[in-house]
PDB file of C-alpha atoms in Angstrom:
ATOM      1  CA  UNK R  23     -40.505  32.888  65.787  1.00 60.00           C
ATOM      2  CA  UNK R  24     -37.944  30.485  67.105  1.00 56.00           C
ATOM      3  CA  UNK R  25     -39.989  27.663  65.228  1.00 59.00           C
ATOM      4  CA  UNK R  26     -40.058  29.661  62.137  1.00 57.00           C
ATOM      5  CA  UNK R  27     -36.621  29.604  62.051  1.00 52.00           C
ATOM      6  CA  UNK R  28     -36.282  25.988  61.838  1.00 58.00           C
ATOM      7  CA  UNK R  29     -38.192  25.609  59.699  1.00 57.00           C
ATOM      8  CA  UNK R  30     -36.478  27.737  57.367  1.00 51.00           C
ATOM      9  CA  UNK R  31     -33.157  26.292  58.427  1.00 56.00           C
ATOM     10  CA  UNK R  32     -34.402  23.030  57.346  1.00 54.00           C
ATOM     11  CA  UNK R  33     -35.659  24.165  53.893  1.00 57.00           C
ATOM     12  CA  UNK R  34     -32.358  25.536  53.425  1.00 51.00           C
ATOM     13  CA  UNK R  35     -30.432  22.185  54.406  1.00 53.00           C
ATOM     14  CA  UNK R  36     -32.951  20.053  52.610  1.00 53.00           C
ATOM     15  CA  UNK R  37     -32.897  22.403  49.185  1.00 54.00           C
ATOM     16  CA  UNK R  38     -29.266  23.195  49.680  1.00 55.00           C
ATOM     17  CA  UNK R  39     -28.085  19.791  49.804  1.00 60.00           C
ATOM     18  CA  UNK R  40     -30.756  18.920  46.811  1.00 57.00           C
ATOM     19  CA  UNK R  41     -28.665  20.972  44.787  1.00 60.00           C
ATOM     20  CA  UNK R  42     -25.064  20.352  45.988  1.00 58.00           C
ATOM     21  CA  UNK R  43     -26.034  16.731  44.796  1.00 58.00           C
ATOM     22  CA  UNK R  44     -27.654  18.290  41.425  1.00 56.00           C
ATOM     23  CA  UNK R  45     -24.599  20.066  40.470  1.00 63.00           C
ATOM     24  CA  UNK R  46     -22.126  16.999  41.522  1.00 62.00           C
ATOM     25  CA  UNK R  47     -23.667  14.496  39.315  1.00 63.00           C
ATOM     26  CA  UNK R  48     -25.130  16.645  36.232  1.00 61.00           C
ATOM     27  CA  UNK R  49     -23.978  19.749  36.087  1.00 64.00           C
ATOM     28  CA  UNK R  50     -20.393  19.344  37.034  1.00 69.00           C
ATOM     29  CA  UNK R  51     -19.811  16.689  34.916  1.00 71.00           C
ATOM     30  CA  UNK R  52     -21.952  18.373  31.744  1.00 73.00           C
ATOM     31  CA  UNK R  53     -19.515  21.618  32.007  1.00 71.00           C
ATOM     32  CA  UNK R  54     -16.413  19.189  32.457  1.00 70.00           C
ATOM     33  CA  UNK R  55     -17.310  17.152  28.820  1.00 72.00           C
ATOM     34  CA  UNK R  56     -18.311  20.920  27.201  1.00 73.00           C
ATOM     35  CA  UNK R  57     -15.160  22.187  27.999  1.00 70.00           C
ATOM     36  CA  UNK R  58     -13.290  19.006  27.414  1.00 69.00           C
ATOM     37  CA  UNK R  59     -14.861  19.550  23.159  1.00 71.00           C
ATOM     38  CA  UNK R  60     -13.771  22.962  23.732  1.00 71.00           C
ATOM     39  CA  UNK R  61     -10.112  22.070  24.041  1.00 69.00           C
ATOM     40  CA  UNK R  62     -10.323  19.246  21.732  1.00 62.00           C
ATOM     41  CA  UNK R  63      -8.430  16.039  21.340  1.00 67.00           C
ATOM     42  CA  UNK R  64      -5.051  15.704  23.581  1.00 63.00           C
ATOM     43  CA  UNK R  65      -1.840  16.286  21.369  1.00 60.00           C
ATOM     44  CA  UNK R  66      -0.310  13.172  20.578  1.00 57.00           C
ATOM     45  CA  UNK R  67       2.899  12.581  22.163  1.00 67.00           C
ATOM     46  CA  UNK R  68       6.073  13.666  19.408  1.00 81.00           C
ATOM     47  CA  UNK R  69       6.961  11.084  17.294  1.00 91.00           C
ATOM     48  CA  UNK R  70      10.388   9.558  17.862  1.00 92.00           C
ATOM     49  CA  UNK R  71      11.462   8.247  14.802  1.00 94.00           C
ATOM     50  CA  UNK R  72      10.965  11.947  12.736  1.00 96.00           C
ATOM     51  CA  UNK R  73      14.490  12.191  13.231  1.00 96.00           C
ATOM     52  CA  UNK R  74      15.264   8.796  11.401  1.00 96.00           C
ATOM     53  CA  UNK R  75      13.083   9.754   8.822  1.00 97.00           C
ATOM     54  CA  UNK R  76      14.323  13.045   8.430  1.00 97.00           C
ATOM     55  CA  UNK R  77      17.980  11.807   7.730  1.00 97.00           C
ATOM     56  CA  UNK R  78      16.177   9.699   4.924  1.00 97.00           C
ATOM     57  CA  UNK R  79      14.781  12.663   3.619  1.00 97.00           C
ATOM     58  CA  UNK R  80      18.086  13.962   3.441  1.00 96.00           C
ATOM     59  CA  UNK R  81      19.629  11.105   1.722  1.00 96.00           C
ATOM     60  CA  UNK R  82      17.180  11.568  -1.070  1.00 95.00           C
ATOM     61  CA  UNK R  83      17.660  15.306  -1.231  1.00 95.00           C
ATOM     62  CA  UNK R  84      21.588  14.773  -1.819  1.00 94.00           C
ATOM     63  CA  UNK R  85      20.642  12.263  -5.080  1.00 93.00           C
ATOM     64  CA  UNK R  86      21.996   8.939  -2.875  1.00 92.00           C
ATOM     65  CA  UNK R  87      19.740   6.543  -3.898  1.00 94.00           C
ATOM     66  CA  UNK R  88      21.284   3.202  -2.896  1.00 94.00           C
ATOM     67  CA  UNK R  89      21.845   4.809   0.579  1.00 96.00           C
ATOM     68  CA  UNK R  90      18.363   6.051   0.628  1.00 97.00           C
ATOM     69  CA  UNK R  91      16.643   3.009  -0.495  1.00 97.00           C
ATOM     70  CA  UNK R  92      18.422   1.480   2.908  1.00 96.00           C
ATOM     71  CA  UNK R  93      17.647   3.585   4.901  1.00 97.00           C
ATOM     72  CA  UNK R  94      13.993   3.663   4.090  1.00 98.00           C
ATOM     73  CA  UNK R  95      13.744   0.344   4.628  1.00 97.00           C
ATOM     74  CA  UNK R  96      15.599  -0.173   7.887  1.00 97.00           C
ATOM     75  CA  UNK R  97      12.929   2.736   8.653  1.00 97.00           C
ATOM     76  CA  UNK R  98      10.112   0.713   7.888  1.00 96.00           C
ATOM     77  CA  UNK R  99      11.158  -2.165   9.579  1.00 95.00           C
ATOM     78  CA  UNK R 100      12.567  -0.659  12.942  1.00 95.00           C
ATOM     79  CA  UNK R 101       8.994   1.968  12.916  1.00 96.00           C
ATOM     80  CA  UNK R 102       6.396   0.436  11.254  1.00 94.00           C
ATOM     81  CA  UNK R 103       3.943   2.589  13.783  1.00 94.00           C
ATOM     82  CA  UNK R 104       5.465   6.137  13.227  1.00 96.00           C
ATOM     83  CA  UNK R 105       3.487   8.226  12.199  1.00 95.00           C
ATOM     84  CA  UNK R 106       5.675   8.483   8.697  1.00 97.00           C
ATOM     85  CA  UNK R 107       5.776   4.782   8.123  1.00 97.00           C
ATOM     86  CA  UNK R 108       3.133   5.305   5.083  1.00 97.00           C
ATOM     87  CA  UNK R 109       5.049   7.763   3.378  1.00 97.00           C
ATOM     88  CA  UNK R 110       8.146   5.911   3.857  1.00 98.00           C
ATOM     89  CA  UNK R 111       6.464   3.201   2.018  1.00 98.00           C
ATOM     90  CA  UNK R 112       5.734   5.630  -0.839  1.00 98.00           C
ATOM     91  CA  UNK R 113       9.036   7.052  -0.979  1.00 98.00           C
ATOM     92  CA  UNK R 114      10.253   3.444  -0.956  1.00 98.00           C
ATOM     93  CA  UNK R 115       8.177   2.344  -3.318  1.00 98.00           C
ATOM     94  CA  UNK R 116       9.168   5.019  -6.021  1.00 97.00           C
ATOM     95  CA  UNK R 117      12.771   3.855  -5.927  1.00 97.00           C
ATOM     96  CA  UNK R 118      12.295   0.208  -5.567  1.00 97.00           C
ATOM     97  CA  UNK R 119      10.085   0.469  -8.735  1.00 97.00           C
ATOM     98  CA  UNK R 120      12.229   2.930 -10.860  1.00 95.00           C
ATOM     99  CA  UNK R 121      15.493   0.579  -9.873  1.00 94.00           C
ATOM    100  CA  UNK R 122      13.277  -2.293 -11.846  1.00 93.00           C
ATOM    101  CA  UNK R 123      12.133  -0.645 -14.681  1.00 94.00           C
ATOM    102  CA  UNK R 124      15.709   0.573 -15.713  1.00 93.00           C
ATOM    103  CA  UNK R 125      19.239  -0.931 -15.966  1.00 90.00           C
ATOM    104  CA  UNK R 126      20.323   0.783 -13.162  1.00 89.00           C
ATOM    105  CA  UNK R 127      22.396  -1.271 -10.727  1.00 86.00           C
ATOM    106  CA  UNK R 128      20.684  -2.814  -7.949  1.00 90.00           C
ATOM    107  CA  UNK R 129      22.630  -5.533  -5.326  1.00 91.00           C
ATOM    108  CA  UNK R 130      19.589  -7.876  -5.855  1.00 93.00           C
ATOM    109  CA  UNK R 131      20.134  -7.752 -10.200  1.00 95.00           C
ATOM    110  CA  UNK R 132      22.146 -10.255 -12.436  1.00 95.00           C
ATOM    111  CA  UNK R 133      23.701  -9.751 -15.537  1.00 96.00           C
ATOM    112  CA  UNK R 134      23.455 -12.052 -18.355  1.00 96.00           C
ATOM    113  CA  UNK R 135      24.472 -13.176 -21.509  1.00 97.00           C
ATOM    114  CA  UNK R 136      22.298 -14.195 -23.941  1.00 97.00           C
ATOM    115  CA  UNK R 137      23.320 -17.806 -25.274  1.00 96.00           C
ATOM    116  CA  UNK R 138      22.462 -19.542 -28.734  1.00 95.00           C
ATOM    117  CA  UNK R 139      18.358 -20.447 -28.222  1.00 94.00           C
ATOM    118  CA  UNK R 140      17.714 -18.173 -25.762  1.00 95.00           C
ATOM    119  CA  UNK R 141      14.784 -16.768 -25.714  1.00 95.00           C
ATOM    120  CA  UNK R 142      12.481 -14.031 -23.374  1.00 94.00           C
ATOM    121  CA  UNK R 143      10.505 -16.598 -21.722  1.00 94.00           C
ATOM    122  CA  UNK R 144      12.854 -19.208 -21.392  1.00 94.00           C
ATOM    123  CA  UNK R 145      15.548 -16.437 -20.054  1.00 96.00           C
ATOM    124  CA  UNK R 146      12.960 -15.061 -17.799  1.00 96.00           C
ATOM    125  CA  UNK R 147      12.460 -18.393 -16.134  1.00 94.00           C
ATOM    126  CA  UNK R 148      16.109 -19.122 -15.721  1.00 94.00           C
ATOM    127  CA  UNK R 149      16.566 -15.573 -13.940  1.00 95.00           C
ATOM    128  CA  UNK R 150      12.958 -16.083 -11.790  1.00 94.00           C
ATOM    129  CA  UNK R 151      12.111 -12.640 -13.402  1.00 95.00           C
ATOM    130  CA  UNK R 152       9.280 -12.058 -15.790  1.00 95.00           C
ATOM    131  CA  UNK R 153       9.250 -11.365 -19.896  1.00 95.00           C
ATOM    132  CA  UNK R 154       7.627  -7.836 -19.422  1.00 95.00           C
ATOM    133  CA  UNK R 155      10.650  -7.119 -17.100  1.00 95.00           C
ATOM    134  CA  UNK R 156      12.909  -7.904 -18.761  1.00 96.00           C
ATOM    135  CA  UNK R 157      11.575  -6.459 -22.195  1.00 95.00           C
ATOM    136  CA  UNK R 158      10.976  -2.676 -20.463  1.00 94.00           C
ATOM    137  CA  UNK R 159      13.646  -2.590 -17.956  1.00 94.00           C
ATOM    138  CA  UNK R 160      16.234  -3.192 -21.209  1.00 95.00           C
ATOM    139  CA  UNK R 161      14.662  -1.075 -23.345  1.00 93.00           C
ATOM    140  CA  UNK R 162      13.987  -3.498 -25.803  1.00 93.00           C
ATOM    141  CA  UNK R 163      12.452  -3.017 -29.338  1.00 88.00           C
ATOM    142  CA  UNK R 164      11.380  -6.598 -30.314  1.00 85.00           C
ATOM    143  CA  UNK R 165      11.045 -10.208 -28.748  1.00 81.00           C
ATOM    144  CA  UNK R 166      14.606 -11.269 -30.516  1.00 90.00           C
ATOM    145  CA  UNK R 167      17.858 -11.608 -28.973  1.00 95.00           C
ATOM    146  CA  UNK R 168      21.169 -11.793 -29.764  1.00 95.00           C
ATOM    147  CA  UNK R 169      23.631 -13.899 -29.097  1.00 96.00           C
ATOM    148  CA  UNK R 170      25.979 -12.677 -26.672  1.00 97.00           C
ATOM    149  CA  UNK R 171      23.590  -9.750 -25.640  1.00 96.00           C
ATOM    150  CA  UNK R 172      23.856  -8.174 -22.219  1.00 96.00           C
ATOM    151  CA  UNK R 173      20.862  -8.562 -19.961  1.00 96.00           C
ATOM    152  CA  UNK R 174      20.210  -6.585 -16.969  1.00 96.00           C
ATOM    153  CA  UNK R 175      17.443  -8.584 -14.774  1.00 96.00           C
ATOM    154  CA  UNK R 176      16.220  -8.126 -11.745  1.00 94.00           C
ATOM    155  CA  UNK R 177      14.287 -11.177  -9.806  1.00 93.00           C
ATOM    156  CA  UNK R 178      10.602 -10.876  -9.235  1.00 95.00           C
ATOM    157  CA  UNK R 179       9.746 -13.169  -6.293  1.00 96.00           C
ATOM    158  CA  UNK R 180       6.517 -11.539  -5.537  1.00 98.00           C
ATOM    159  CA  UNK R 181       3.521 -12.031  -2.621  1.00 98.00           C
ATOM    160  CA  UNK R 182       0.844 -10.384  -3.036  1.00 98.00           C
ATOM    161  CA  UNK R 183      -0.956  -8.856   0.135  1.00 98.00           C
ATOM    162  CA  UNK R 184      -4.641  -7.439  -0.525  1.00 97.00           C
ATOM    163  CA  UNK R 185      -5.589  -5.229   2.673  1.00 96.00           C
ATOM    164  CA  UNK R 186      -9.378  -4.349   2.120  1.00 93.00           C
ATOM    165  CA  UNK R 187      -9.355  -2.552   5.591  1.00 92.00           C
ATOM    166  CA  UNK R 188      -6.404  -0.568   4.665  1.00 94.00           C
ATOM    167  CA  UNK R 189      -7.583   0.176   0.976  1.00 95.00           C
ATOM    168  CA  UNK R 190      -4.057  -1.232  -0.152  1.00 97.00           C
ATOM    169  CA  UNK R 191      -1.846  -3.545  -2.021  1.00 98.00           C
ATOM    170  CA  UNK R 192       0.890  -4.092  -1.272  1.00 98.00           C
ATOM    171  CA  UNK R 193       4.134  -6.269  -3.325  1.00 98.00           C
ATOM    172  CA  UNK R 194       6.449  -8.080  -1.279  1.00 98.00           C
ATOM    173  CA  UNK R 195       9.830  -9.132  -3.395  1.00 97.00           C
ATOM    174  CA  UNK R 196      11.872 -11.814  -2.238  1.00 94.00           C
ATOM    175  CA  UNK R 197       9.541 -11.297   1.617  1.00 94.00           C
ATOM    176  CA  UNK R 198      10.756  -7.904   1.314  1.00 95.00           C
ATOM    177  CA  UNK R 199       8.312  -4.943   1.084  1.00 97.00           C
ATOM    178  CA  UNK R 200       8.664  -3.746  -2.782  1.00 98.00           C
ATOM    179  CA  UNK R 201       6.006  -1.176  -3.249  1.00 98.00           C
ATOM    180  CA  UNK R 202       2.346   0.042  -2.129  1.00 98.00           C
ATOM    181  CA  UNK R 203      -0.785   1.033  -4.309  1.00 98.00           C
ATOM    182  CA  UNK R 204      -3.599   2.370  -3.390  1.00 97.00           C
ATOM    183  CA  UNK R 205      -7.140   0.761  -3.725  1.00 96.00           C
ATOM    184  CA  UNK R 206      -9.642   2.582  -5.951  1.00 94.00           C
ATOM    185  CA  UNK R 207     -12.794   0.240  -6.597  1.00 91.00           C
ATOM    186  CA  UNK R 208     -13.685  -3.164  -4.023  1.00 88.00           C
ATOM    187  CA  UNK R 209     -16.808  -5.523  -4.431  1.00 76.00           C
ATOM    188  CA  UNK R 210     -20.024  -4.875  -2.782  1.00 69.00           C
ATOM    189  CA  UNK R 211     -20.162  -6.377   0.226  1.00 63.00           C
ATOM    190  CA  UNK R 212     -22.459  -6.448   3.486  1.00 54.00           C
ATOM    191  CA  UNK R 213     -20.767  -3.653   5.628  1.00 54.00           C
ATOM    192  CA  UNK R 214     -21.336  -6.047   8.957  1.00 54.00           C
ATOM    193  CA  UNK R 215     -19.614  -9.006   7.626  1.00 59.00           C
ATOM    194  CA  UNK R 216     -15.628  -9.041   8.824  1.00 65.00           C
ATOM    195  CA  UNK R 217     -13.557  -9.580   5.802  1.00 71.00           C
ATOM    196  CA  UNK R 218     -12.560 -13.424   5.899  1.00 84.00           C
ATOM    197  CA  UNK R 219      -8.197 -13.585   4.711  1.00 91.00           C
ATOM    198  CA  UNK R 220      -8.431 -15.873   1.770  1.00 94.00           C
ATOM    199  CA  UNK R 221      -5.154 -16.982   0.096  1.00 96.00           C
ATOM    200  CA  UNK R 222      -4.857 -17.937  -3.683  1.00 97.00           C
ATOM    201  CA  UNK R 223      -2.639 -16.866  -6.266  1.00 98.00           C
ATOM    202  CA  UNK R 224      -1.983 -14.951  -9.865  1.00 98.00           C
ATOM    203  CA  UNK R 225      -3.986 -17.222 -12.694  1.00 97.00           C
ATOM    204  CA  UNK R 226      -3.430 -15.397 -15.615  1.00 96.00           C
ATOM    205  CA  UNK R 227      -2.429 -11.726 -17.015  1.00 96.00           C
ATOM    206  CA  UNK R 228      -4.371  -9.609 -19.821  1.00 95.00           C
ATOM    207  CA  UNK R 229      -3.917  -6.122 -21.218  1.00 96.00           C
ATOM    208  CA  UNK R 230      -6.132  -4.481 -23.855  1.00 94.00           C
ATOM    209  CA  UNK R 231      -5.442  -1.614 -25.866  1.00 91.00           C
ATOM    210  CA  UNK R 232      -8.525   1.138 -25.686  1.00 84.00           C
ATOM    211  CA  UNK R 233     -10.609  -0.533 -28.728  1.00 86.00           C
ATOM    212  CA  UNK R 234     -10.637  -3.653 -26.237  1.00 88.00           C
ATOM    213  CA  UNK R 235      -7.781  -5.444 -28.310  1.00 93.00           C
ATOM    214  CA  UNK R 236      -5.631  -8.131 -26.659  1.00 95.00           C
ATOM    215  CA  UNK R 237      -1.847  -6.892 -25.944  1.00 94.00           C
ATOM    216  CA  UNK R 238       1.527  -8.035 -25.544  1.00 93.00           C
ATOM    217  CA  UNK R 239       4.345  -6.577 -23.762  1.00 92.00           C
ATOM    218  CA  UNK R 240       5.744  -6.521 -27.425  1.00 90.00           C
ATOM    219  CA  UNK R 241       3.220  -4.739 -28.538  1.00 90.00           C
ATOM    220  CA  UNK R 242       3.475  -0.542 -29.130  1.00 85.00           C
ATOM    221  CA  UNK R 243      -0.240  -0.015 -26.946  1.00 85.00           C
ATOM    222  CA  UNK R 244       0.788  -2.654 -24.323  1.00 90.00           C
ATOM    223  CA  UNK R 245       2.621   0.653 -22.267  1.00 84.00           C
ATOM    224  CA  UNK R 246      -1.031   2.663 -22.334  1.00 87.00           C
ATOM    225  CA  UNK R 247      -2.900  -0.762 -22.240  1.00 93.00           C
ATOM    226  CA  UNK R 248      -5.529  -1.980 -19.445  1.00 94.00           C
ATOM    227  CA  UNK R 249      -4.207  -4.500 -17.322  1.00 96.00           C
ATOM    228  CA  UNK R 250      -5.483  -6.884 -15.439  1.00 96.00           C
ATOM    229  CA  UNK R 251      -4.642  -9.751 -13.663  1.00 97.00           C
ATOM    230  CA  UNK R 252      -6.777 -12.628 -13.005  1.00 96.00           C
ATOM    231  CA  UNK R 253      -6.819 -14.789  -9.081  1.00 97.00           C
ATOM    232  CA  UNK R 254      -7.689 -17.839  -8.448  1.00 97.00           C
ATOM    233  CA  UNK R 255      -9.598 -16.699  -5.240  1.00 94.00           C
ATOM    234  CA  UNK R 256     -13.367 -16.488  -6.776  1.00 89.00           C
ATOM    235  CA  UNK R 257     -14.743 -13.428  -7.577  1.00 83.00           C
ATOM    236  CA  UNK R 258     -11.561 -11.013  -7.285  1.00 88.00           C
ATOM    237  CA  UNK R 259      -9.185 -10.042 -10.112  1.00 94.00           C
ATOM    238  CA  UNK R 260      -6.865  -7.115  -9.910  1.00 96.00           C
ATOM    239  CA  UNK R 261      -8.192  -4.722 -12.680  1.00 96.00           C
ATOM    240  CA  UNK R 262      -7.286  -1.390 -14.185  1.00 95.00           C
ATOM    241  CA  UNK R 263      -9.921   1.842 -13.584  1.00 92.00           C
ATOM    242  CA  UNK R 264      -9.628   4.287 -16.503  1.00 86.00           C
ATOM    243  CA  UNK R 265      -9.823   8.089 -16.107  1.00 78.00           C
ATOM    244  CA  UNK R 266     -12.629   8.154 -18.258  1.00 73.00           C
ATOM    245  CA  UNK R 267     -15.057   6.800 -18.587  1.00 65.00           C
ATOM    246  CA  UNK R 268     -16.300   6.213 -15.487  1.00 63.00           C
ATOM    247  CA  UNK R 269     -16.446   2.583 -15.873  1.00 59.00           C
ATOM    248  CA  UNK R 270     -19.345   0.531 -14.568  1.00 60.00           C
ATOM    249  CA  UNK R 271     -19.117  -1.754 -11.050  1.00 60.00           C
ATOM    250  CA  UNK R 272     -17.663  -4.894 -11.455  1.00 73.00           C
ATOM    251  CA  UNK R 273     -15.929  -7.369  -9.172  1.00 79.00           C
ATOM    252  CA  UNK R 274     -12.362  -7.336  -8.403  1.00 90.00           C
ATOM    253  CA  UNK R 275     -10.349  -4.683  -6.699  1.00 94.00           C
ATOM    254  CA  UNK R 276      -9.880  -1.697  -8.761  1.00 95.00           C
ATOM    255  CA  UNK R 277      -6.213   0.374  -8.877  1.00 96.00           C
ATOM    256  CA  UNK R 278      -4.870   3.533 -10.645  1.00 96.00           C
ATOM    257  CA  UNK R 279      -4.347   2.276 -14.259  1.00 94.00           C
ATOM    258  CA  UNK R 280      -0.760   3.018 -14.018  1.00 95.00           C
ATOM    259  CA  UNK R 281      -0.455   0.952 -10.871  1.00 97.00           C
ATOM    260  CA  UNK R 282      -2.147  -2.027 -12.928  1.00 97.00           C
ATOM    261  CA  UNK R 283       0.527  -1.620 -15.558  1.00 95.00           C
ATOM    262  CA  UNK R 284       3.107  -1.658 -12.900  1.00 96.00           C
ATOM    263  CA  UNK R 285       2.015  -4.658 -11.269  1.00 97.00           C
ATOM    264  CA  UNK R 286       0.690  -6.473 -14.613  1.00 96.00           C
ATOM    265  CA  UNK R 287       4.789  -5.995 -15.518  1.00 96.00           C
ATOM    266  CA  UNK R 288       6.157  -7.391 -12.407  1.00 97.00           C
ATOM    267  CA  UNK R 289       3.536 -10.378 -11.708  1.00 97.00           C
ATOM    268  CA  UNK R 290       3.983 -13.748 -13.142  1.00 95.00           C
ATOM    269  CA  UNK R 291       1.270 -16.850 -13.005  1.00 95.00           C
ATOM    270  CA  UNK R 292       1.107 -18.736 -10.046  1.00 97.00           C
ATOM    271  CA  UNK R 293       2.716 -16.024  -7.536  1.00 98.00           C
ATOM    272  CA  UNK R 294       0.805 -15.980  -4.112  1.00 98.00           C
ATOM    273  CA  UNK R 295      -1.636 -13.516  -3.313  1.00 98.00           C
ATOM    274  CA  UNK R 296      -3.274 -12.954  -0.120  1.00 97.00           C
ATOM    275  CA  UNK R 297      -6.733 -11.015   0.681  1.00 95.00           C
ATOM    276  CA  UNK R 298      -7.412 -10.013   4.172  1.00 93.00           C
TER     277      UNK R 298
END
């Protein structure tokens, strides 16, 4: 009897401790990573610069643009990791670009007089700015000036920067961020292969009207035209994708076709452009 109790005692120990170990190392931990899914992903800490951006918002809502524009920007620069750092680049953006494309008053524009010879192109490279600028942020009609005309012109010292990983691109004016579009269409590429930064810069500029027509800014289709512009880094060109059709793969990184027009405008031969 006495020896049948051992025994059993030792069954117990043995089988007991078998399964103490059982549950420590499998079933424990498979219960702890179930109920871990359960509860999902941790909250992210809050975000302390929604305050900042929040007072920009405000800015905007009151119809200061000049004090918004500053703000935004001192946003960007002082929380480029918030998590509305993107948007701020948007909102950014949308001024910066609607400053340019009027005569509004902006600290960076100059005034100026048209003088006897003057032309766009020769005016546009005194000023650093570009003859598309120039022509649609003055409302222009035709190529001719007038002497003693009043020209509002803004510079347009632009790097590109191409981000494939970030599906972006992005104009810096002046080293200053100007405005962000997003990337619609990239070459085909091995998905393994790291994307190698390649610097280059704008080659040339092209817009076609919708029968495939070559157009000028002085042209009445050039505003509904395809842009594109062409780099000197082989194989990539900044091009226009249409609504419809669907347009067939080709190389070069597609954009919005009113980004294109946007960027064909401000863009001028030779500026730097960076793919990374």
């Amino acid at each position: 009897m006495v020896k049948a109790l051992i025994i059993l005692f030792l069954t117990v120990a043995v089988f007991g401790t078998a399964s103490y170990f059982v549950y420590e190392l499998y079933v424990k931990p498979e219960r702890a990573l179930r109920a871990e899914k359960q509860r999902g992903p941790p909250a992210l800490p809050p975000d302390p610069a929604l305050p900042e951006f929040a007072a920009c918002l405000e800015l905007k809502k009151k119809g200061n643009t000049a004090a918004t524009r500053a703000a935004l920007a001192e946003f960007i620069e002082h929380y480029p990791r918030s998590t509305k750092a993107d948007e701020a680049r948007d909102l950014l953006g949308e001024i910066n670009a609607d400053l340019f494309f009027s005569q509004a008053p902006a600290p960076e524009k100059q005034l100026y007089i048209v003088a006897k010879n003057d032309v766009l192109n020769r005016v546009a490279m005194r000023t650093h700015s570009t003859p598309e600028l120039i022509f649609r942020s003055n409302n222009l009609t035709g190529s001719m000036l007038r002497i003693g005309q009043k020209l509002v012109i803004a510079p347009a010292d632009f790097t590109t920067v191409i981000s494939l990983k970030e599906n972006k691109v992005t104009l810096f004016n002046a080293k200053r961020f100007f405005k962000q579009y997003r990337i619609l269409a990239v070459p085909a590429r091995d998905g393994t292969a790291a994307v190698q930064k390649r610097t280059g810069k704008v080659v040339a500029k092209l817009a076609t009207d919708s029968a495939g027509n070559r157009v000028t800014f002085q042209d009445k289709g050039y505003a509904g035209a395809l842009h594109e512009v062409s780099l000197s880094i082989p194989g990539h060109s900044l091009y226009a994708v249409p609504a419809e059709p669907k347009p067939a793969a080709r190389n070069g990184i597609g954009l919005a076709a009113e980004d294109m027009e946007e960027i064909g405008v401000l863009l001028k031969k030779n500026d730097p452009v960076t793919i990374e």
